[in-house]
Amino acid sequence: MKAFTYAAVLLLAASPVLADDLVALSTTATAITGDISMDDFEMVFANGEKIEFDELVGDHFVVDGEDVPASVYSVKDPSVPELLNGNTLCGASAVTYVASWAADDVTIVAMFDTQDVPQSSGDMCASFSYVYP
């Protein structure tokens, strides 16, 4: 019985983390990122480019003066990925942090090119809105 329990634990530990597939809702998301897949490790854009996360650096965030539950990630290798139609996320600046939070049925993803961990949406260089399919 112990062998079965041990095998079950190993199987669960080895199971892949499934990404959330999100459909672009806002005009900017449709034009720049397209639909995305996102999990705790990376964000993959419609053209296959991706941003890998280094670590979760925050679990809340200030949006329009209100503290909301959120995921704030540092970016492993800050870069300027070229996305749909030659667009980039923050102009010529490398993305250093990504934050995501829910607003009703919409998922907002904000990009930052800041040196320090962002504390509010006021520091973002771009934001994109998505919905679940």
mmCIF file of N, CA, C and O in Angstrom, residues 62-109:
data_model
loop_
_atom_site.group_PDB
_atom_site.id
_atom_site.type_symbol
_atom_site.label_atom_id
_atom_site.label_comp_id
_atom_site.label_asym_id
_atom_site.label_seq_id
_atom_site.Cartn_x
_atom_site.Cartn_y
_atom_site.Cartn_z
ATOM 1 N N VAL A 62 -2.076 47.645 -6.325
ATOM 2 C CA VAL A 62 -2.995 48.780 -6.238
ATOM 3 C C VAL A 62 -3.435 49.182 -7.647
ATOM 4 O O VAL A 62 -2.606 49.503 -8.498
ATOM 5 N N VAL A 63 -4.749 49.125 -7.880
ATOM 6 C CA VAL A 63 -5.335 49.496 -9.168
ATOM 7 C C VAL A 63 -6.319 50.631 -8.921
ATOM 8 O O VAL A 63 -7.286 50.464 -8.174
ATOM 9 N N ASP A 64 -6.044 51.774 -9.518
ATOM 10 C CA ASP A 64 -6.895 52.959 -9.331
ATOM 11 C C ASP A 64 -7.169 53.239 -7.859
ATOM 12 O O ASP A 64 -8.299 53.506 -7.449
ATOM 13 N N GLY A 65 -6.129 53.133 -7.036
ATOM 14 C CA GLY A 65 -6.234 53.438 -5.624
ATOM 15 C C GLY A 65 -6.794 52.328 -4.751
ATOM 16 O O GLY A 65 -6.868 52.473 -3.536
ATOM 17 N N GLU A 66 -7.178 51.210 -5.334
ATOM 18 C CA GLU A 66 -7.753 50.096 -4.577
ATOM 19 C C GLU A 66 -6.810 48.893 -4.582
ATOM 20 O O GLU A 66 -6.310 48.493 -5.633
ATOM 21 N N ASP A 67 -6.583 48.315 -3.409
ATOM 22 C CA ASP A 67 -5.728 47.135 -3.290
ATOM 23 C C ASP A 67 -6.516 45.913 -3.761
ATOM 24 O O ASP A 67 -7.611 45.655 -3.269
ATOM 25 N N VAL A 68 -5.967 45.182 -4.739
ATOM 26 C CA VAL A 68 -6.652 44.011 -5.291
ATOM 27 C C VAL A 68 -5.731 42.793 -5.250
ATOM 28 O O VAL A 68 -4.511 42.928 -5.315
ATOM 29 N N PRO A 69 -6.318 41.588 -5.148
ATOM 30 C CA PRO A 69 -5.497 40.376 -5.278
ATOM 31 C C PRO A 69 -4.914 40.329 -6.688
ATOM 32 O O PRO A 69 -5.625 40.600 -7.670
ATOM 33 N N ALA A 70 -3.652 39.998 -6.785
ATOM 34 C CA ALA A 70 -2.980 39.991 -8.089
ATOM 35 C C ALA A 70 -1.758 39.089 -8.018
ATOM 36 O O ALA A 70 -1.345 38.664 -6.942
ATOM 37 N N SER A 71 -1.213 38.803 -9.176
ATOM 38 C CA SER A 71 0.068 38.106 -9.261
ATOM 39 C C SER A 71 1.043 39.057 -9.925
ATOM 40 O O SER A 71 0.777 39.551 -11.024
ATOM 41 N N VAL A 72 2.141 39.334 -9.249
ATOM 42 C CA VAL A 72 3.179 40.212 -9.792
ATOM 43 C C VAL A 72 4.442 39.375 -9.933
ATOM 44 O O VAL A 72 4.935 38.815 -8.952
ATOM 45 N N TYR A 73 4.933 39.269 -11.171
ATOM 46 C CA TYR A 73 6.102 38.438 -11.469
ATOM 47 C C TYR A 73 7.275 39.286 -11.937
ATOM 48 O O TYR A 73 7.091 40.245 -12.691
ATOM 49 N N SER A 74 8.477 38.909 -11.520
ATOM 50 C CA SER A 74 9.669 39.482 -12.136
ATOM 51 C C SER A 74 9.942 38.663 -13.392
ATOM 52 O O SER A 74 9.600 37.484 -13.469
ATOM 53 N N VAL A 75 10.534 39.309 -14.389
ATOM 54 C CA VAL A 75 10.835 38.653 -15.664
ATOM 55 C C VAL A 75 12.257 38.106 -15.599
ATOM 56 O O VAL A 75 13.187 38.811 -15.194
ATOM 57 N N LYS A 76 12.419 36.852 -16.008
ATOM 58 C CA LYS A 76 13.724 36.175 -15.929
ATOM 59 C C LYS A 76 14.781 36.910 -16.759
ATOM 60 O O LYS A 76 15.861 37.221 -16.274
ATOM 61 N N ASP A 77 14.505 37.148 -18.022
ATOM 62 C CA ASP A 77 15.435 37.843 -18.915
ATOM 63 C C ASP A 77 14.701 38.998 -19.584
ATOM 64 O O ASP A 77 14.095 38.816 -20.643
ATOM 65 N N PRO A 78 14.716 40.201 -18.964
ATOM 66 C CA PRO A 78 14.004 41.332 -19.555
ATOM 67 C C PRO A 78 14.374 41.512 -21.035
ATOM 68 O O PRO A 78 15.545 41.435 -21.409
ATOM 69 N N SER A 79 13.343 41.697 -21.859
ATOM 70 C CA SER A 79 13.570 41.801 -23.298
ATOM 71 C C SER A 79 12.479 42.642 -23.948
ATOM 72 O O SER A 79 11.553 43.098 -23.296
ATOM 73 N N VAL A 80 12.621 42.815 -25.244
ATOM 74 C CA VAL A 80 11.652 43.546 -26.060
ATOM 75 C C VAL A 80 11.176 42.592 -27.157
ATOM 76 O O VAL A 80 11.640 42.658 -28.298
ATOM 77 N N PRO A 81 10.270 41.653 -26.819
ATOM 78 C CA PRO A 81 9.828 40.704 -27.845
ATOM 79 C C PRO A 81 9.024 41.398 -28.937
ATOM 80 O O PRO A 81 8.235 42.300 -28.665
ATOM 81 N N GLU A 82 9.257 40.989 -30.170
ATOM 82 C CA GLU A 82 8.480 41.514 -31.291
ATOM 83 C C GLU A 82 7.242 40.633 -31.450
ATOM 84 O O GLU A 82 7.344 39.427 -31.631
ATOM 85 N N LEU A 83 6.078 41.262 -31.371
ATOM 86 C CA LEU A 83 4.829 40.521 -31.395
ATOM 87 C C LEU A 83 4.081 40.765 -32.699
ATOM 88 O O LEU A 83 4.707 40.970 -33.735
ATOM 89 N N LEU A 84 2.767 40.724 -32.671
ATOM 90 C CA LEU A 84 1.976 40.851 -33.898
ATOM 91 C C LEU A 84 2.245 42.175 -34.602
ATOM 92 O O LEU A 84 2.377 43.221 -33.957
ATOM 93 N N ASN A 85 2.316 42.124 -35.899
ATOM 94 C CA ASN A 85 2.502 43.318 -36.737
ATOM 95 C C ASN A 85 3.736 44.129 -36.362
ATOM 96 O O ASN A 85 3.768 45.342 -36.545
ATOM 97 N N GLY A 86 4.764 43.483 -35.796
ATOM 98 C CA GLY A 86 5.992 44.181 -35.418
ATOM 99 C C GLY A 86 5.863 44.997 -34.146
ATOM 100 O O GLY A 86 6.793 45.730 -33.790
ATOM 101 N N ASN A 87 4.746 44.877 -33.428
ATOM 102 C CA ASN A 87 4.533 45.632 -32.193
ATOM 103 C C ASN A 87 5.345 45.051 -31.043
ATOM 104 O O ASN A 87 5.714 43.874 -31.054
ATOM 105 N N THR A 88 5.594 45.890 -30.038
ATOM 106 C CA THR A 88 6.261 45.464 -28.810
ATOM 107 C C THR A 88 5.371 45.817 -27.622
ATOM 108 O O THR A 88 4.382 46.537 -27.764
ATOM 109 N N LEU A 89 5.723 45.328 -26.460
ATOM 110 C CA LEU A 89 4.889 45.519 -25.276
ATOM 111 C C LEU A 89 5.034 46.898 -24.650
ATOM 112 O O LEU A 89 4.056 47.508 -24.244
ATOM 113 N N CYS A 90 6.258 47.405 -24.549
ATOM 114 C CA CYS A 90 6.530 48.694 -23.900
ATOM 115 C C CYS A 90 7.413 49.573 -24.773
ATOM 116 O O CYS A 90 8.404 50.134 -24.306
ATOM 117 N N GLY A 91 7.096 49.643 -26.048
ATOM 118 C CA GLY A 91 7.931 50.419 -26.959
ATOM 119 C C GLY A 91 9.308 49.790 -27.055
ATOM 120 O O GLY A 91 9.434 48.580 -27.176
ATOM 121 N N ALA A 92 10.350 50.606 -26.929
ATOM 122 C CA ALA A 92 11.720 50.096 -27.030
ATOM 123 C C ALA A 92 12.258 49.604 -25.689
ATOM 124 O O ALA A 92 13.374 49.091 -25.616
ATOM 125 N N SER A 93 11.470 49.731 -24.619
ATOM 126 C CA SER A 93 11.919 49.326 -23.285
ATOM 127 C C SER A 93 11.681 47.843 -23.037
ATOM 128 O O SER A 93 10.664 47.287 -23.448
ATOM 129 N N ALA A 94 12.612 47.222 -22.313
ATOM 130 C CA ALA A 94 12.471 45.813 -21.942
ATOM 131 C C ALA A 94 11.465 45.669 -20.806
ATOM 132 O O ALA A 94 11.429 46.490 -19.882
ATOM 133 N N VAL A 95 10.655 44.626 -20.879
ATOM 134 C CA VAL A 95 9.684 44.337 -19.827
ATOM 135 C C VAL A 95 10.423 43.682 -18.663
ATOM 136 O O VAL A 95 11.108 42.676 -18.838
ATOM 137 N N THR A 96 10.260 44.261 -17.458
ATOM 138 C CA THR A 96 10.952 43.763 -16.275
ATOM 139 C C THR A 96 10.009 43.075 -15.285
ATOM 140 O O THR A 96 10.433 42.222 -14.515
ATOM 141 N N TYR A 97 8.727 43.466 -15.301
ATOM 142 C CA TYR A 97 7.718 42.883 -14.417
ATOM 143 C C TYR A 97 6.404 42.747 -15.170
ATOM 144 O O TYR A 97 6.114 43.529 -16.093
ATOM 145 N N VAL A 98 5.614 41.752 -14.749
ATOM 146 C CA VAL A 98 4.279 41.528 -15.298
ATOM 147 C C VAL A 98 3.335 41.331 -14.121
ATOM 148 O O VAL A 98 3.652 40.590 -13.185
ATOM 149 N N ALA A 99 2.190 42.004 -14.157
ATOM 150 C CA ALA A 99 1.167 41.832 -13.118
ATOM 151 C C ALA A 99 -0.137 41.430 -13.783
ATOM 152 O O ALA A 99 -0.448 41.884 -14.889
ATOM 153 N N SER A 100 -0.899 40.575 -13.107
ATOM 154 C CA SER A 100 -2.214 40.209 -13.623
ATOM 155 C C SER A 100 -3.212 40.172 -12.476
ATOM 156 O O SER A 100 -2.869 39.827 -11.347
ATOM 157 N N TRP A 101 -4.440 40.572 -12.788
ATOM 158 C CA TRP A 101 -5.510 40.565 -11.810
ATOM 159 C C TRP A 101 -6.844 40.457 -12.536
ATOM 160 O O TRP A 101 -6.929 40.684 -13.742
ATOM 161 N N ALA A 102 -7.874 40.099 -11.786
ATOM 162 C CA ALA A 102 -9.215 39.954 -12.359
ATOM 163 C C ALA A 102 -10.057 41.181 -12.045
ATOM 164 O O ALA A 102 -9.984 41.730 -10.945
ATOM 165 N N ALA A 103 -10.836 41.589 -13.027
ATOM 166 C CA ALA A 103 -11.816 42.658 -12.867
ATOM 167 C C ALA A 103 -13.117 42.113 -13.449
ATOM 168 O O ALA A 103 -13.287 42.104 -14.668
ATOM 169 N N ASP A 104 -13.970 41.588 -12.577
ATOM 170 C CA ASP A 104 -15.172 40.861 -12.992
ATOM 171 C C ASP A 104 -14.744 39.637 -13.804
ATOM 172 O O ASP A 104 -13.957 38.847 -13.322
ATOM 173 N N ASP A 105 -15.201 39.502 -15.040
ATOM 174 C CA ASP A 105 -14.858 38.345 -15.867
ATOM 175 C C ASP A 105 -13.672 38.612 -16.788
ATOM 176 O O ASP A 105 -13.379 37.815 -17.669
ATOM 177 N N VAL A 106 -12.995 39.722 -16.586
ATOM 178 C CA VAL A 106 -11.884 40.128 -17.440
ATOM 179 C C VAL A 106 -10.569 39.975 -16.671
ATOM 180 O O VAL A 106 -10.484 40.325 -15.493
ATOM 181 N N THR A 107 -9.564 39.441 -17.336
ATOM 182 C CA THR A 107 -8.220 39.362 -16.764
ATOM 183 C C THR A 107 -7.395 40.484 -17.368
ATOM 184 O O THR A 107 -7.296 40.601 -18.589
ATOM 185 N N ILE A 108 -6.828 41.302 -16.514
ATOM 186 C CA ILE A 108 -5.972 42.405 -16.953
ATOM 187 C C ILE A 108 -4.519 41.976 -16.740
ATOM 188 O O ILE A 108 -4.163 41.463 -15.679
ATOM 189 N N VAL A 109 -3.695 42.195 -17.740
ATOM 190 C CA VAL A 109 -2.262 41.920 -17.636
ATOM 191 C C VAL A 109 -1.528 43.225 -17.926
ATOM 192 O O VAL A 109 -1.728 43.827 -18.981
#
